[in-house]
Short mmCIF file of C-alpha atoms in Angstrom, two decimals:
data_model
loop_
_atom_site.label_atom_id
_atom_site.label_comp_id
_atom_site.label_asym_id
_atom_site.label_seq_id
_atom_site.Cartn_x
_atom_site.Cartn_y
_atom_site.Cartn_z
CA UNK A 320 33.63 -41.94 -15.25
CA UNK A 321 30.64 -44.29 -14.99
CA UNK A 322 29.31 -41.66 -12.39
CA UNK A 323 30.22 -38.49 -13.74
CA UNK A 324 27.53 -39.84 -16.74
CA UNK A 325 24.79 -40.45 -14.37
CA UNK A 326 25.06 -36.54 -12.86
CA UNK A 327 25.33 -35.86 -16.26
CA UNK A 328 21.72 -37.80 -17.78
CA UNK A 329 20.63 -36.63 -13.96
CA UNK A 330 21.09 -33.26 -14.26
CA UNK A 331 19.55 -32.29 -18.26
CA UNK A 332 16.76 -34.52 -17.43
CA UNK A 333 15.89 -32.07 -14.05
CA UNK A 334 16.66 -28.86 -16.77
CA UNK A 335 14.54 -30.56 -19.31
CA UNK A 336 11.61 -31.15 -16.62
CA UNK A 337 11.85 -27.74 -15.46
CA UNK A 338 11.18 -26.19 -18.70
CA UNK A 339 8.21 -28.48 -19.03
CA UNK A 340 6.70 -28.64 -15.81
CA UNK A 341 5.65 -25.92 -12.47
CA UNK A 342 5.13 -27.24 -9.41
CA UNK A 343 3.27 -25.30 -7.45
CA UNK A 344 1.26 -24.56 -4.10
CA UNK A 345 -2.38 -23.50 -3.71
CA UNK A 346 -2.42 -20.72 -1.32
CA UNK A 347 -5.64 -19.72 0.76
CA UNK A 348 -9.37 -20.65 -0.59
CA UNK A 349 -10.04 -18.91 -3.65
CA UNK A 350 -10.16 -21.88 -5.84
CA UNK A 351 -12.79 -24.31 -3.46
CA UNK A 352 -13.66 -26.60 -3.66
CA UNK A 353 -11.58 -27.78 -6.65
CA UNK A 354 -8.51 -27.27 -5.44
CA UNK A 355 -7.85 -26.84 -1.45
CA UNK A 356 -5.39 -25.03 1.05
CA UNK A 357 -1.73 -26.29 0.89
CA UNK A 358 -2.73 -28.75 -2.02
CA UNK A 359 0.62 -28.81 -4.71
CA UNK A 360 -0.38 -28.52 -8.58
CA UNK A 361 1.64 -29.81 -11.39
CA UNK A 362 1.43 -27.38 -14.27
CA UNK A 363 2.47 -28.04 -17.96
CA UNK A 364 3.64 -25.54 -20.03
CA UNK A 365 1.35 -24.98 -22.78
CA UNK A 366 1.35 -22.19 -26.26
CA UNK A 367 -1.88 -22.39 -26.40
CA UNK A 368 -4.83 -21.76 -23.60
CA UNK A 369 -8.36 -22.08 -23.36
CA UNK A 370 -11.97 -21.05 -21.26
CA UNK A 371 -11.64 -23.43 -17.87
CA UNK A 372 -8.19 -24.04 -18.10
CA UNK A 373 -6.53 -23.93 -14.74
CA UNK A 374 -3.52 -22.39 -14.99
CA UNK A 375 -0.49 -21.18 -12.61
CA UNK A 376 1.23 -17.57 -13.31
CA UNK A 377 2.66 -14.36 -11.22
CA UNK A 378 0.99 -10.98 -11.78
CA UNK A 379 3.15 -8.41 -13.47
CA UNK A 380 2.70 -6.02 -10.62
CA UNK A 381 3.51 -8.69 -7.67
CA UNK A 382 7.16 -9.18 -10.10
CA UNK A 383 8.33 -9.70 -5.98
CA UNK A 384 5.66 -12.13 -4.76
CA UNK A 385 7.34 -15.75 -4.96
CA UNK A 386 3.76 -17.01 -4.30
CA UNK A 387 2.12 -18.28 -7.77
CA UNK A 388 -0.66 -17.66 -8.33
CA UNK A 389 -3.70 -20.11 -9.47
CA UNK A 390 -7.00 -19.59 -11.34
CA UNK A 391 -9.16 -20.47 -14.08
CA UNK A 392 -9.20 -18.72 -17.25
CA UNK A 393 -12.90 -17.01 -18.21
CA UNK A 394 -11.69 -15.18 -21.54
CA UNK A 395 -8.90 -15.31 -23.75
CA UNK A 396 -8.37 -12.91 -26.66
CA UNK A 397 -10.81 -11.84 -29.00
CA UNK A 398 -13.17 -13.29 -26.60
CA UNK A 399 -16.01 -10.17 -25.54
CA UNK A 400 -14.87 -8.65 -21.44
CA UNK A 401 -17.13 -10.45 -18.83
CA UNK A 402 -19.94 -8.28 -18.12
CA UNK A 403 -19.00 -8.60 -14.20
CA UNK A 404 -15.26 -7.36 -15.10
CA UNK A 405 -16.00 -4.79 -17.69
CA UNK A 406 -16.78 -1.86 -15.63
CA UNK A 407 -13.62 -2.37 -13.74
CA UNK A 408 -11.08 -2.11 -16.19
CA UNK A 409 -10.19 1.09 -17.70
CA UNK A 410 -10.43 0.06 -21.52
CA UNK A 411 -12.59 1.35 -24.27
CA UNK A 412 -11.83 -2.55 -25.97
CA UNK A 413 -15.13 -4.81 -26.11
CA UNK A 414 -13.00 -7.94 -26.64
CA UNK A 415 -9.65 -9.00 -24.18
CA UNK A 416 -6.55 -7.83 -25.94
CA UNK A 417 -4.13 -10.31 -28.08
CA UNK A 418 -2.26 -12.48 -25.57
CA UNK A 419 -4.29 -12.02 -22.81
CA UNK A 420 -6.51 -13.70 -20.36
CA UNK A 421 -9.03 -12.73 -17.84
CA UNK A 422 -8.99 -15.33 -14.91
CA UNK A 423 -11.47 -15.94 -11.93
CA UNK A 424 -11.43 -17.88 -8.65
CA UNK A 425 -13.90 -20.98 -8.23
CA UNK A 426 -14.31 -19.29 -5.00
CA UNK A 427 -15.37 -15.80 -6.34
CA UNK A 428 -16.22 -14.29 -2.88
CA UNK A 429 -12.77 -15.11 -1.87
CA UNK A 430 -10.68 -14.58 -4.70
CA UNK A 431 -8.10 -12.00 -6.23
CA UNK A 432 -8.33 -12.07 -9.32
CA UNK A 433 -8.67 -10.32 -13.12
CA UNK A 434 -11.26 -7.74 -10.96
CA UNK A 435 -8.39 -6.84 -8.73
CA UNK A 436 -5.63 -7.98 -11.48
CA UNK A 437 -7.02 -6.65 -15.11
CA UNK A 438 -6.00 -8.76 -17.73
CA UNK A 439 -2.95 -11.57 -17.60
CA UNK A 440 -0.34 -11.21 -19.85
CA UNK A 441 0.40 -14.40 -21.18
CA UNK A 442 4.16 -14.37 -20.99
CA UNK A 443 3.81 -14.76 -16.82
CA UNK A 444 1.64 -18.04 -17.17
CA UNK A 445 4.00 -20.79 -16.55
CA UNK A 446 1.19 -23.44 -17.30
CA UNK A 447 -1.66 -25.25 -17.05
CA UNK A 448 -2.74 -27.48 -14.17
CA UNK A 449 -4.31 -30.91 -16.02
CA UNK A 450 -8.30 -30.37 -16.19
CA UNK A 451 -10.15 -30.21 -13.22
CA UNK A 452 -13.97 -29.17 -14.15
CA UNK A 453 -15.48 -25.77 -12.34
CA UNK A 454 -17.81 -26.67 -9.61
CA UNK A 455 -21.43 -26.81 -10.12
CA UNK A 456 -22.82 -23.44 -9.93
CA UNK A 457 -19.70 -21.30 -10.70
#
């Protein structure tokens, strides 16, 4: 019985951990130098999300992609549309939408990201990745 309780504790403390934490693996360069090729992020669920945050999500249109995907947030709403992502998204809408975000690679030359994406809808961010400042220069 003694071990039935242990799977038990065992088992809602991986559900509970889940909910609250994303593991998850940096694919290709588009974040260097912060974060590197095959490096794993822990990402913490979060209501709330800021300019610089890191954080881990899947694009609406990859829904089949398992890969997450990782960047760092340049506007959230109400904030005004980048200049360098304004003439690329078909909006008449000076500011980013209500629960949106635009992100960016560190890497920008090597990145996919809100110029290729649009905006990200905050209900596919699973979390953010404790801070880790942009390099100098980005």
């Amino acid at each position: 019985m003694v071990g039935l309780a242990v799977v038990v504790v065992v088992l809602v403390l991986l559900v509970v951990l889940r909910r609250r934490y994303v593991v998850a693996r940096v694919w290709g360069h588009s974040m260097s130098p912060t974060f590197h090729d095959g490096e794993r992020v822990v990402a913490t669920r979060r209501r709330h999300y800021r300019v610089g945050d890191v954080i881990v999500f899947r694009p609406q249109s990859a829904a089949t992609d398992l890969a997450w995907r990782i960047k760092r947030i340049a506007a959230v709403a109400g904030d005004p549309v980048p200049a360098w992502l304004g003439t690329r998204l078909e909006t008449d809408h000076p500011v980013v939408p209500a629960d949106r975000v635009v992100v960016v690679g560190d890497n920008t030359g090597h990145s996919e990201d809100s110029r290729q994406l649009g905006y990200i809808d905050l209900a596919v961010v699973a979390g953010a990745v404790p801070h880790r400042p942009a390099p100098e220069g980005s």
